[in-house]
Structures are given as structure tokens and as C-alpha cells.
PDB file of C-alpha atoms in Angstrom:
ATOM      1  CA  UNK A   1      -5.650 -28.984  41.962  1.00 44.00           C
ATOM      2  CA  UNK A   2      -4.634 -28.471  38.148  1.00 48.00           C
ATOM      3  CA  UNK A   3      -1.701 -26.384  37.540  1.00 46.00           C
ATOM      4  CA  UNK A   4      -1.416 -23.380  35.488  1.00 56.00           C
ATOM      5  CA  UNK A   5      -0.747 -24.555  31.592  1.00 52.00           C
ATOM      6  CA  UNK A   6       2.299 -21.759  31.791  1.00 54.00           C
ATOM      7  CA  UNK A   7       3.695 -24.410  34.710  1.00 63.00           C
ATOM      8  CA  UNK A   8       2.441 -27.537  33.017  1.00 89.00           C
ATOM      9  CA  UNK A   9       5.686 -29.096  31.614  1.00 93.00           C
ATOM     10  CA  UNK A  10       5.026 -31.589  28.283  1.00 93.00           C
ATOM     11  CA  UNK A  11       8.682 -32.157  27.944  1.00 95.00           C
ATOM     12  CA  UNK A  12      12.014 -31.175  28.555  1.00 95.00           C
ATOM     13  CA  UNK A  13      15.249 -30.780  26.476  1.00 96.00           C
ATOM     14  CA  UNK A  14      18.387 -31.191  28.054  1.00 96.00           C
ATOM     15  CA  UNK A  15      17.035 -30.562  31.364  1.00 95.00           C
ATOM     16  CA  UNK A  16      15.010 -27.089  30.031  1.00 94.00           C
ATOM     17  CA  UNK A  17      11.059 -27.133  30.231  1.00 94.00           C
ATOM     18  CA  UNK A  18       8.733 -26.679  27.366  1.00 93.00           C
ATOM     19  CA  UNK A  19       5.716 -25.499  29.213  1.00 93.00           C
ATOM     20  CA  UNK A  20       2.136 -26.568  27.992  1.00 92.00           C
ATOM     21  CA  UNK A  21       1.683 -22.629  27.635  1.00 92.00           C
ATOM     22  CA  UNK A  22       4.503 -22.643  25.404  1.00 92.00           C
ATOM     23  CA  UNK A  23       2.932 -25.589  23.435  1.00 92.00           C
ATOM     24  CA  UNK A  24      -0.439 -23.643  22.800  1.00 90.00           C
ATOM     25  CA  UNK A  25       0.998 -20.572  22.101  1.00 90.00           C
ATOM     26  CA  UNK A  26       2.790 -22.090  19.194  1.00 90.00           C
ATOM     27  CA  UNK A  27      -0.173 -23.967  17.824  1.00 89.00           C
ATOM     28  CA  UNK A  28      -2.208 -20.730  17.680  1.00 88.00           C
ATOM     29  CA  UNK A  29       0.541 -18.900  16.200  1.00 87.00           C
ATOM     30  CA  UNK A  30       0.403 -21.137  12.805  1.00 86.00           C
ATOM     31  CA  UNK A  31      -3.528 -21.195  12.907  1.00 86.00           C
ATOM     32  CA  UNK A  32      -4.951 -24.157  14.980  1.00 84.00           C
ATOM     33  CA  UNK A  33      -7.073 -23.209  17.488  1.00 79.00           C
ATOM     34  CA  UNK A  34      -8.841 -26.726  18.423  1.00 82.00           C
ATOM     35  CA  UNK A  35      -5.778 -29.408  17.574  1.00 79.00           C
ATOM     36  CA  UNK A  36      -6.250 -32.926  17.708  1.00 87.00           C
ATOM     37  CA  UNK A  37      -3.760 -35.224  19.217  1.00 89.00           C
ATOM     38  CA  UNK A  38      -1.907 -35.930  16.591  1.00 90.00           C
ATOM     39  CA  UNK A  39      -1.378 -32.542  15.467  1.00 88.00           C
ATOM     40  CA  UNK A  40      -0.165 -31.775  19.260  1.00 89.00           C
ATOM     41  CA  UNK A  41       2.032 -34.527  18.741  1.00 92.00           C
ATOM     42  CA  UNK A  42       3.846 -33.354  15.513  1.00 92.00           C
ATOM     43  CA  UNK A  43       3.717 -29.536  16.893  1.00 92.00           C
ATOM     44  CA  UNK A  44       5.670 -30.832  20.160  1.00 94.00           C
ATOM     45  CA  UNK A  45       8.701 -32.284  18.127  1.00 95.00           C
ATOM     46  CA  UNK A  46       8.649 -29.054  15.873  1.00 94.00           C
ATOM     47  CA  UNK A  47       9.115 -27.675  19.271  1.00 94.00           C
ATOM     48  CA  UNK A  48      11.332 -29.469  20.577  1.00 96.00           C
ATOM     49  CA  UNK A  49      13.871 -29.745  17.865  1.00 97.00           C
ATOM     50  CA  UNK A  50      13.496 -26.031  17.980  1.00 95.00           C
ATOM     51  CA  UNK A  51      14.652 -25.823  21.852  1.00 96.00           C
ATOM     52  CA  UNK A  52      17.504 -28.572  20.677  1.00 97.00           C
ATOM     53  CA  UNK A  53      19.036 -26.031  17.885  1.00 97.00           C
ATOM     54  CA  UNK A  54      18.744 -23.027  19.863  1.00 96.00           C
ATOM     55  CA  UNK A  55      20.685 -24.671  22.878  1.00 97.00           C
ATOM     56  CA  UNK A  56      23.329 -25.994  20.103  1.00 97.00           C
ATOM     57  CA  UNK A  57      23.508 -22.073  19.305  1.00 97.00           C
ATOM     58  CA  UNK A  58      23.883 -20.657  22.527  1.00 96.00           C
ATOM     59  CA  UNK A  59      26.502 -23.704  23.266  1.00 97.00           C
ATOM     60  CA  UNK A  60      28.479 -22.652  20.081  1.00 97.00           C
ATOM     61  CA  UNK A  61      28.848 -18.980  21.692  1.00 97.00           C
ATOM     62  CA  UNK A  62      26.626 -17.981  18.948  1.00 97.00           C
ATOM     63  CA  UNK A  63      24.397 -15.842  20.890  1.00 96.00           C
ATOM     64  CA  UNK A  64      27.336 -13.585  21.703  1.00 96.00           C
ATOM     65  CA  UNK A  65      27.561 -12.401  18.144  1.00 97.00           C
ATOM     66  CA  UNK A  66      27.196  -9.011  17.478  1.00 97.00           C
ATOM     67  CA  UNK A  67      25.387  -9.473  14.336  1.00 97.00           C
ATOM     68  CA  UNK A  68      23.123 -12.182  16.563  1.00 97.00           C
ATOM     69  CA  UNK A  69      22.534 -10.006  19.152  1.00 97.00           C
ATOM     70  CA  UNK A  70      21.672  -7.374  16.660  1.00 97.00           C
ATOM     71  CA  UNK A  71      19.228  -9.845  15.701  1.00 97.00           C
ATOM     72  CA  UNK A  72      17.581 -10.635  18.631  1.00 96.00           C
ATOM     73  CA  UNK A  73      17.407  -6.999  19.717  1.00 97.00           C
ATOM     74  CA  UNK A  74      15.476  -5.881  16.367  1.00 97.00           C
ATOM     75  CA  UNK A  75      12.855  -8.779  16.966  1.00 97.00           C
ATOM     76  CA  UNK A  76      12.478  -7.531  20.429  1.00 97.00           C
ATOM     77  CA  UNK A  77      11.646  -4.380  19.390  1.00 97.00           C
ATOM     78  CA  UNK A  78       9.095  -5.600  16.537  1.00 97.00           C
ATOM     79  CA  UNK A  79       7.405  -7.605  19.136  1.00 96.00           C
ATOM     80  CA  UNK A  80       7.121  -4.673  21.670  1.00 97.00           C
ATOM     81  CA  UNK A  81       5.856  -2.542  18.635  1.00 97.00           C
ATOM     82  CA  UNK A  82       3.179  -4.778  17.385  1.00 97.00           C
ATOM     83  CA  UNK A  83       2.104  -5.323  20.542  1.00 97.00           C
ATOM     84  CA  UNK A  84       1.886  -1.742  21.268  1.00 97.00           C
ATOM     85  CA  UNK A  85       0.121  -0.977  18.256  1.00 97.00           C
ATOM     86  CA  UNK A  86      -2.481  -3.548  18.703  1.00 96.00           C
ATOM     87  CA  UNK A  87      -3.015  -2.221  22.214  1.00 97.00           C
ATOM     88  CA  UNK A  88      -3.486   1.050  21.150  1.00 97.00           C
ATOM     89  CA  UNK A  89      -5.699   0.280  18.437  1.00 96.00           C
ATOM     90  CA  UNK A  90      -8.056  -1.439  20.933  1.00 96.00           C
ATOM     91  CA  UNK A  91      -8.239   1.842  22.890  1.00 97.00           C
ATOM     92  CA  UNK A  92      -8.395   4.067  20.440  1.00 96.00           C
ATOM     93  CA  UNK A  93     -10.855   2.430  17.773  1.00 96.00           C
ATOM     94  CA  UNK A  94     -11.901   4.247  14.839  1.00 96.00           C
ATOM     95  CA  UNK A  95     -15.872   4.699  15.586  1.00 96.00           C
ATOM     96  CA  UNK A  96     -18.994   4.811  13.054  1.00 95.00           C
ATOM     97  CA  UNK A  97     -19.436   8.188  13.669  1.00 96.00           C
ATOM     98  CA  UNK A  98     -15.620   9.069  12.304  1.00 96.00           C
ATOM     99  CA  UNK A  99     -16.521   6.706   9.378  1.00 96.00           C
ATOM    100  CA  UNK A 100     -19.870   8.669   8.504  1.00 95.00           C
ATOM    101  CA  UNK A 101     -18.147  12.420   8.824  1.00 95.00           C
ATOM    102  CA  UNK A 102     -15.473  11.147   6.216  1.00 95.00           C
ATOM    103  CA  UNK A 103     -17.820   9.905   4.108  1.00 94.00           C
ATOM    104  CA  UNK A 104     -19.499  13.038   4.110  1.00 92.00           C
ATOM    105  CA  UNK A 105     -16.454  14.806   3.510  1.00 89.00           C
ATOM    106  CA  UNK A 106     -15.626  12.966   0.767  1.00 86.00           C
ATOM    107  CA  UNK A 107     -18.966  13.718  -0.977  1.00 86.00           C
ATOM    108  CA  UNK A 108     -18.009  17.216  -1.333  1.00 81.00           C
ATOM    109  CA  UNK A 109     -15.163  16.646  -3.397  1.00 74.00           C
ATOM    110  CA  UNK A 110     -16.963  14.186  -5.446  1.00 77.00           C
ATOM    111  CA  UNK A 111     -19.161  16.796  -6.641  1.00 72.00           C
ATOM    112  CA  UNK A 112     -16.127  18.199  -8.384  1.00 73.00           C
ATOM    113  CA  UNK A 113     -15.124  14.712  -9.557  1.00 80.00           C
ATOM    114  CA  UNK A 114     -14.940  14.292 -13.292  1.00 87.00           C
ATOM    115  CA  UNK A 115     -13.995  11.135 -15.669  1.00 93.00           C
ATOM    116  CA  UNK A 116     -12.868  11.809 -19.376  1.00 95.00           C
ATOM    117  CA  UNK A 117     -13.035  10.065 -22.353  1.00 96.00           C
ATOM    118  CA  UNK A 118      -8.918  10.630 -23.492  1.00 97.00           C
ATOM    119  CA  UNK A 119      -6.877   9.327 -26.663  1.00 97.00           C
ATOM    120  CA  UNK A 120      -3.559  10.188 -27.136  1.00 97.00           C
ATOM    121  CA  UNK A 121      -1.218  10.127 -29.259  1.00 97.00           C
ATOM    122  CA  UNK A 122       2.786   9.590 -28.190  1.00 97.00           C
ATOM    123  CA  UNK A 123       5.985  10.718 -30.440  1.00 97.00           C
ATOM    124  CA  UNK A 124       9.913  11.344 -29.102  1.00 96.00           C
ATOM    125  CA  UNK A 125      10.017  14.858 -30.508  1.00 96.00           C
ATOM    126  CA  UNK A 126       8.319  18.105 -30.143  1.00 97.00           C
ATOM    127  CA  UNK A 127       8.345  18.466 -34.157  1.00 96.00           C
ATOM    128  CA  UNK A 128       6.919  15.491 -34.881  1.00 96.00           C
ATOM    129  CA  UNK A 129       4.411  16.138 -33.010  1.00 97.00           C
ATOM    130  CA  UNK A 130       3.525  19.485 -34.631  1.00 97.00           C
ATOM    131  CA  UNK A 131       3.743  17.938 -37.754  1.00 97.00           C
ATOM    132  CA  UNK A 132       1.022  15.476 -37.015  1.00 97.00           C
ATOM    133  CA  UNK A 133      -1.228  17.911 -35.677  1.00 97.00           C
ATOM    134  CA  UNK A 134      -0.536  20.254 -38.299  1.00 96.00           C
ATOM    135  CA  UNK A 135      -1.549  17.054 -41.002  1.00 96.00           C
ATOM    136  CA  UNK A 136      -4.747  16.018 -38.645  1.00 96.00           C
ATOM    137  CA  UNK A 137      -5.863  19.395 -38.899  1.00 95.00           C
ATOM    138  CA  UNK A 138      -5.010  19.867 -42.514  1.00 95.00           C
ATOM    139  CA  UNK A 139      -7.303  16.504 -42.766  1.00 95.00           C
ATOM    140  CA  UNK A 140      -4.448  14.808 -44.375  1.00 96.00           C
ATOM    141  CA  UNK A 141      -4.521  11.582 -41.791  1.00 96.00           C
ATOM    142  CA  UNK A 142      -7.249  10.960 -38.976  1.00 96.00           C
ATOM    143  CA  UNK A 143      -6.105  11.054 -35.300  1.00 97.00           C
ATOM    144  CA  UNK A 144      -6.603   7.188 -35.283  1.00 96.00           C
ATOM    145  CA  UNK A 145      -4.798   6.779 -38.316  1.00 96.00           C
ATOM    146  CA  UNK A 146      -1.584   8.393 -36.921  1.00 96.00           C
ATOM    147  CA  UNK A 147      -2.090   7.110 -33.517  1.00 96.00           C
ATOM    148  CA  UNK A 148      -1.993   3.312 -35.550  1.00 96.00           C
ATOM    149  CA  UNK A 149       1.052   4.270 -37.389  1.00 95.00           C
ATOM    150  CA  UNK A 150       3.128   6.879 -35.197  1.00 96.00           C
ATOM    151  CA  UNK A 151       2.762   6.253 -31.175  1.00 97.00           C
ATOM    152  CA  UNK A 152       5.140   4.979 -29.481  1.00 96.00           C
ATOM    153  CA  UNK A 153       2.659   3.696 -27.005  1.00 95.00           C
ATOM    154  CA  UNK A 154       1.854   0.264 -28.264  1.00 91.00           C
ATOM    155  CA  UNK A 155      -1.215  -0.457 -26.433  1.00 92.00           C
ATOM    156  CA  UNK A 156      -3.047   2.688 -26.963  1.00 95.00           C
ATOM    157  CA  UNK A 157      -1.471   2.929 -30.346  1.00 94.00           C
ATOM    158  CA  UNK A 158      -3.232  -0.244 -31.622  1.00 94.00           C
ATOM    159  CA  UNK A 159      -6.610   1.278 -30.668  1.00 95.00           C
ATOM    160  CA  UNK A 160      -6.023   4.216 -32.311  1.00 96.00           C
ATOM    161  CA  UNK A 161      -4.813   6.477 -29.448  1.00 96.00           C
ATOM    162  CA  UNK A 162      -7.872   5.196 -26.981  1.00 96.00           C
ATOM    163  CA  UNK A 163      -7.260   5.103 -23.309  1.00 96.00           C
ATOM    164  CA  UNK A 164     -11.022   5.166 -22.523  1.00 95.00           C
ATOM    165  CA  UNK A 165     -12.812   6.381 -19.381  1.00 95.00           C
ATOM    166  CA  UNK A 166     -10.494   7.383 -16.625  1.00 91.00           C
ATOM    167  CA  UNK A 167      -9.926   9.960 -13.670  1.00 90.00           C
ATOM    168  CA  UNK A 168      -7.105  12.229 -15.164  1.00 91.00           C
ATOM    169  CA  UNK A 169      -5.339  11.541 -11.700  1.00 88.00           C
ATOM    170  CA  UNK A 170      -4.306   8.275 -13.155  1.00 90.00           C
ATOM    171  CA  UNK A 171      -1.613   9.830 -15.416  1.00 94.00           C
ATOM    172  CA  UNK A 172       1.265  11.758 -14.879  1.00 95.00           C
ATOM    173  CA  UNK A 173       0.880  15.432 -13.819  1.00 95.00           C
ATOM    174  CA  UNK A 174       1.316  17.100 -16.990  1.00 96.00           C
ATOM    175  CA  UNK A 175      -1.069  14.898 -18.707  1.00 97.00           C
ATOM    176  CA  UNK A 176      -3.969  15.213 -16.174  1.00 95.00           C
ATOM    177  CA  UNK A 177      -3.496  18.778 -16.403  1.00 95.00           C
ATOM    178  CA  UNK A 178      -3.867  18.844 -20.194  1.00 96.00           C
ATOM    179  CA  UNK A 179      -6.452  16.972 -20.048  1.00 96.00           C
ATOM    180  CA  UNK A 180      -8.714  19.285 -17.282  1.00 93.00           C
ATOM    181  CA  UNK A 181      -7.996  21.899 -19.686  1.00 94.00           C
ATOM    182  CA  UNK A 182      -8.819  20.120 -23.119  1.00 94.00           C
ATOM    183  CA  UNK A 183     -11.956  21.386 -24.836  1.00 93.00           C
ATOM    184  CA  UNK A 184     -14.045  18.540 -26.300  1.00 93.00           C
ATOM    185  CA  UNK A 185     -12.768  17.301 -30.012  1.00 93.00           C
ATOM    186  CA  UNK A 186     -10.227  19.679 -30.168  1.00 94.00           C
ATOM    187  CA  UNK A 187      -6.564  18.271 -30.346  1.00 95.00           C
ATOM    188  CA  UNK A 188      -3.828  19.585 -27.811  1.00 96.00           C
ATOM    189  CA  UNK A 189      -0.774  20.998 -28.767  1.00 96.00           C
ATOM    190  CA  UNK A 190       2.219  18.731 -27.755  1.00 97.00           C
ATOM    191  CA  UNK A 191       2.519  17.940 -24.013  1.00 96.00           C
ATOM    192  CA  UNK A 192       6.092  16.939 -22.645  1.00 96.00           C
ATOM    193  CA  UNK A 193       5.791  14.493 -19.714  1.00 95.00           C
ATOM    194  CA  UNK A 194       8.949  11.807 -19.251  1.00 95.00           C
ATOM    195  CA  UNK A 195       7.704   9.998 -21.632  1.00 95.00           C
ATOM    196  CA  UNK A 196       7.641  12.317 -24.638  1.00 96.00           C
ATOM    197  CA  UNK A 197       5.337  14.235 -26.627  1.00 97.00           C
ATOM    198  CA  UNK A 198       1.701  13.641 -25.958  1.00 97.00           C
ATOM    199  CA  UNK A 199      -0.778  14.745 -28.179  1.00 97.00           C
ATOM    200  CA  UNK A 200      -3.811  14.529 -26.464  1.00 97.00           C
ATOM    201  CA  UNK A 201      -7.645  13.862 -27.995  1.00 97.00           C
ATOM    202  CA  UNK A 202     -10.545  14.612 -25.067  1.00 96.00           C
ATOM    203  CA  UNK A 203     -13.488  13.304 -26.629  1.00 95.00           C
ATOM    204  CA  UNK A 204     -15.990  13.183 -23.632  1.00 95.00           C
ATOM    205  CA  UNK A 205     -16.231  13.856 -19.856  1.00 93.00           C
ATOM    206  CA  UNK A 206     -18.988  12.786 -17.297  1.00 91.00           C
ATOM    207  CA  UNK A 207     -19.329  13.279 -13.649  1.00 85.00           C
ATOM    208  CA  UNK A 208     -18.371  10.581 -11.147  1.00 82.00           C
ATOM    209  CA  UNK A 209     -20.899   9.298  -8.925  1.00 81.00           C
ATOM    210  CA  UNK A 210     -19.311   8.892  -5.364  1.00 85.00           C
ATOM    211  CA  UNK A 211     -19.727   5.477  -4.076  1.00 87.00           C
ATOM    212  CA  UNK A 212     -22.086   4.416  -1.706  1.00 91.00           C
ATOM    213  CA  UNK A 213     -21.156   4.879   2.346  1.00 93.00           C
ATOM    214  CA  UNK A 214     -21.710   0.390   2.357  1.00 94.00           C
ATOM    215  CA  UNK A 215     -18.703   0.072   0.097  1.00 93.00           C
ATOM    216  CA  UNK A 216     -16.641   2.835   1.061  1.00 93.00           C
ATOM    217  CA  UNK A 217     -16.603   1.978   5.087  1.00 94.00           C
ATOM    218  CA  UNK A 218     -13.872  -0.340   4.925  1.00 95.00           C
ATOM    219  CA  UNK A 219     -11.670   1.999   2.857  1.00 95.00           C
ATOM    220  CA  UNK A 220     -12.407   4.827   4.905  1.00 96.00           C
ATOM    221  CA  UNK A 221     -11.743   2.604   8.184  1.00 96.00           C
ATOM    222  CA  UNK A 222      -8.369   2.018   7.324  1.00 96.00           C
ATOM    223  CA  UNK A 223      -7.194   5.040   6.193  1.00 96.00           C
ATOM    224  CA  UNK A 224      -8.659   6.633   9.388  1.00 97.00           C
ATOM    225  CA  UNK A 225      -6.593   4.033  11.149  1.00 96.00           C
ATOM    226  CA  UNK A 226      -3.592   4.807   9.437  1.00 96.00           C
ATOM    227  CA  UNK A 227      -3.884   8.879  10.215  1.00 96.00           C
ATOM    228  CA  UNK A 228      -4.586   7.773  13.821  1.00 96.00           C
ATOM    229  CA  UNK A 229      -2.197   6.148  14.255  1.00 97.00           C
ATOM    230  CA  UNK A 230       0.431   8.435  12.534  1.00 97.00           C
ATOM    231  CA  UNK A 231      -0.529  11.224  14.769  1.00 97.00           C
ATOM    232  CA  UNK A 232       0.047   9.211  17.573  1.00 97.00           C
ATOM    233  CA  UNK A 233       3.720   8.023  16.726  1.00 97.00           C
ATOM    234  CA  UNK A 234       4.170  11.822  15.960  1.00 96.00           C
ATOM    235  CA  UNK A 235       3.199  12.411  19.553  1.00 97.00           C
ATOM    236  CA  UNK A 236       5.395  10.125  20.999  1.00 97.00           C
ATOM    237  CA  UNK A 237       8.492  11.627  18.721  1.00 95.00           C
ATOM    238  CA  UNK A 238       7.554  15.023  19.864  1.00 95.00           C
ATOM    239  CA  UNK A 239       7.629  14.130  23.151  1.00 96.00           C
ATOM    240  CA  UNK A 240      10.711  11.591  22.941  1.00 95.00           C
ATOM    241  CA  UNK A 241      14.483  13.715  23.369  1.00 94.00           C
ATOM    242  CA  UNK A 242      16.064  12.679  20.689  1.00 91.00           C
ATOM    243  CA  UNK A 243      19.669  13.267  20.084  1.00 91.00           C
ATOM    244  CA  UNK A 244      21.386  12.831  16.901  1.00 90.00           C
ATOM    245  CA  UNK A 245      24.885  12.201  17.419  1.00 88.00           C
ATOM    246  CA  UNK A 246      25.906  10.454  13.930  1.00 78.00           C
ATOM    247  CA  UNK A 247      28.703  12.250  12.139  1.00 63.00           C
ATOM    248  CA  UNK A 248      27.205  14.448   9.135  1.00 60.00           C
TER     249      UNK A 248
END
């Protein structure tokens, strides 16, 4: 009768087993589910001078390190964690129907979902800025013209202040919000954000059409994964007694 593979022994170091368990374990671990013999081969004496090191450490006393035991302990606990979570994740899978209310969700919010058409134009201070809307106004030097020659934002700058299509949730808060507010072809006056002072240029908006439920499934999956999951280590820390006793 053939013996389990976890008592199979396919060699031994200093006396110690390395169980044919052991052996496959390893080889799935770096990706080779069907290895030939010489791959076995070259995996074993990976193995082996692996079980040869570790022995040397534990000979040296090194295992009775704090800093090593530390060690040990934390990948312990990221073993028993992954583990967990994996479990878990099999128990608790995120169905289609979860997917398909999300979706739907999201449409709703979509119908509020707007892309503009933005230039801007970036300067250090608050007067300069009023000075160059005060000359584009006065028709003394197109917005391009002083985006070219005055922004400090080079890439924008060389375009004449274009930053093209984009969902104002892209830029910093202060922007965006200028920008929900704009009214088509009229300049802003000066916006402070940390970079400066924006004057800002809406020259079109459209709506966004929501993607399709084909495409969006795998985004939606995994952020419905992610909430699952985060209510369920906030279960287990409500439930846990925790006590914190480190000095404030």
C-alpha cells in the first residue's frame, strides 16, 4: 500500500525528513504544477540547502533572537490571515446579483455625471492674476497668448492653457469646484488651490455616458469585495476586547 506523500520521505538532512508533501508544496508555490524530473531534481536541492541553513540557524542560537522570533511570529500571523481571508472569501462570495444592483446604482449618479472642456491659466500671485484677466478682457492679449507666456504650468502652458476633456474630480477641490460653477467662455476670477492662482477658461461640457455593466463587472467585483470584507474585520474588532495599555 502507497503511503501518504505528507509521510513519503525524498531525503533527509542531518537526520530531519523532507517529506514528498513538503516537496510539492514548494513546487506549486513558485508556479509548477506538472514538473518534470529534472525540475524535481533542482527544486529538491533548493530544498534541501534550505533545511541545511535553517538548522545552521537554529544551531547558532539564532532562533532565540528577539528580533528573530519577532520575525517568525509576524509571518505566522500573515499566514493565518491570508488563509483566513481566502476562506472567508470562498464563503462569502460576492454574487451576480450584488454586481447587477451596483451597477444599477451607479447609473443613477451617472445621470448627474458631467465632463468639461477646461483651460487654465496658473500665476504665483493673486495680482497677477487680476491683471491678466483684467488685459484678456480689455482684449489686450488672448487667453492662449498669456497662458503661452505667463503659466507656470508648463504642460498646459505650451498648449495655451488646454487641459482638454476631463471629470472635474480629477483636480484639486477648489478647482473642480470652479469649474462646476464656470459659465461657458467666461473667464474665472483667480482661484487659490496649493498651487497658486488659477485662472480658469470652461469652454465646453458634455454628459458622461456610464459604461456598460460587461466592463464595469470586474471593477464593481472588487470593490464589493473590498467593502465585504471591511465590514467583516469591523465585526471581528467590535466583537474582539481590546485593551490599550501603551503609555499616551
Amino acid at each position: 500500500m502507497a503511503l501518504p506523500a505528507m509521510a513519503q520521505t525524498v531525503a533527509t538532512v542531518n537526520g530531519q525528513p523532507i517529506s514528498q508533501a513538503e516537496l510539492d508544496f514548494t513546487l506549486k508555490a513558485v508556479g509548477i504544477q506538472s514538473a518534470n524530473e529534472e525540475q524535481r531534481k533542482a527544486l529538491l536541492d533548493e530544498v534541501i540547502n534550505r533545511d541545511v541553513l535553517a538548522q545552521e540557524a537554529v544551531k547558532q542560537g539564532l532562533d532565540k533572537q528577539e528580533i528573530v522570533k519577532m520575525n517568525i511570529e509576524s509571518t505566522r500571523k500573515e499566514i493565518l490571515i491570508a488563509s483566513l481571508i481566502q476562506d472567508w472569501a470562498e464563503k462569502n462570495p460576492v454574487t451576480d446579483t450584488d454586481i447587477k444592483k451596483a451597477y444599477d446604482q451607479s447609473l443613477t449618479e451617472f445621470k448627474q455625471a458631467k465632463e468639461y472642456k477646461v483651460s487654465h491659466i496658473l500665476v504665483k500671485e493673486e495680482d497677477k492674476a487680476k491683471q491678466l484677466i483684467a488685459d484678456i478682457k480689455a482684449k489686450k492679449v488672448s487667453f492662449e497668448e498669456a497662458a503661452k507666456k505667463d503659466s507656470l504650468d508648463p504642460g498646459s502652458g505650451r498648449d495655451g492653457g488646454d487641459l482638454g476633456w476631463s471629470d472635474p474630480s480629477a483636480y484639486v477641490p477648489e478647482f473642480a469646484d470652479a469649474v462646476r460653477k464656470a459659465k461657458k467662455g467666461e473667464i474665472t476670477e483667480p482661484v487659490q488651490s496649493q498651487y497658486g492662482y488659477h485662472i480658469i477658461l470652461v469652454t465646453d461640457d458634455r454628459s458622461v455616458a456610464p459604461p456598460s455593466f460587461d466592463s464595469s463587472q470586474a471593477e464593481i467585483k472588487q470593490r464589493l469585495s473590498r467593502e465585504k470584507l471591511m465590514d467583516y474585520v469591523q465585526k471581528l474588532r467590535k466583537d474582539a476586547k481590546v485593551e490599550i495599555t501603551e503609555a499616551k
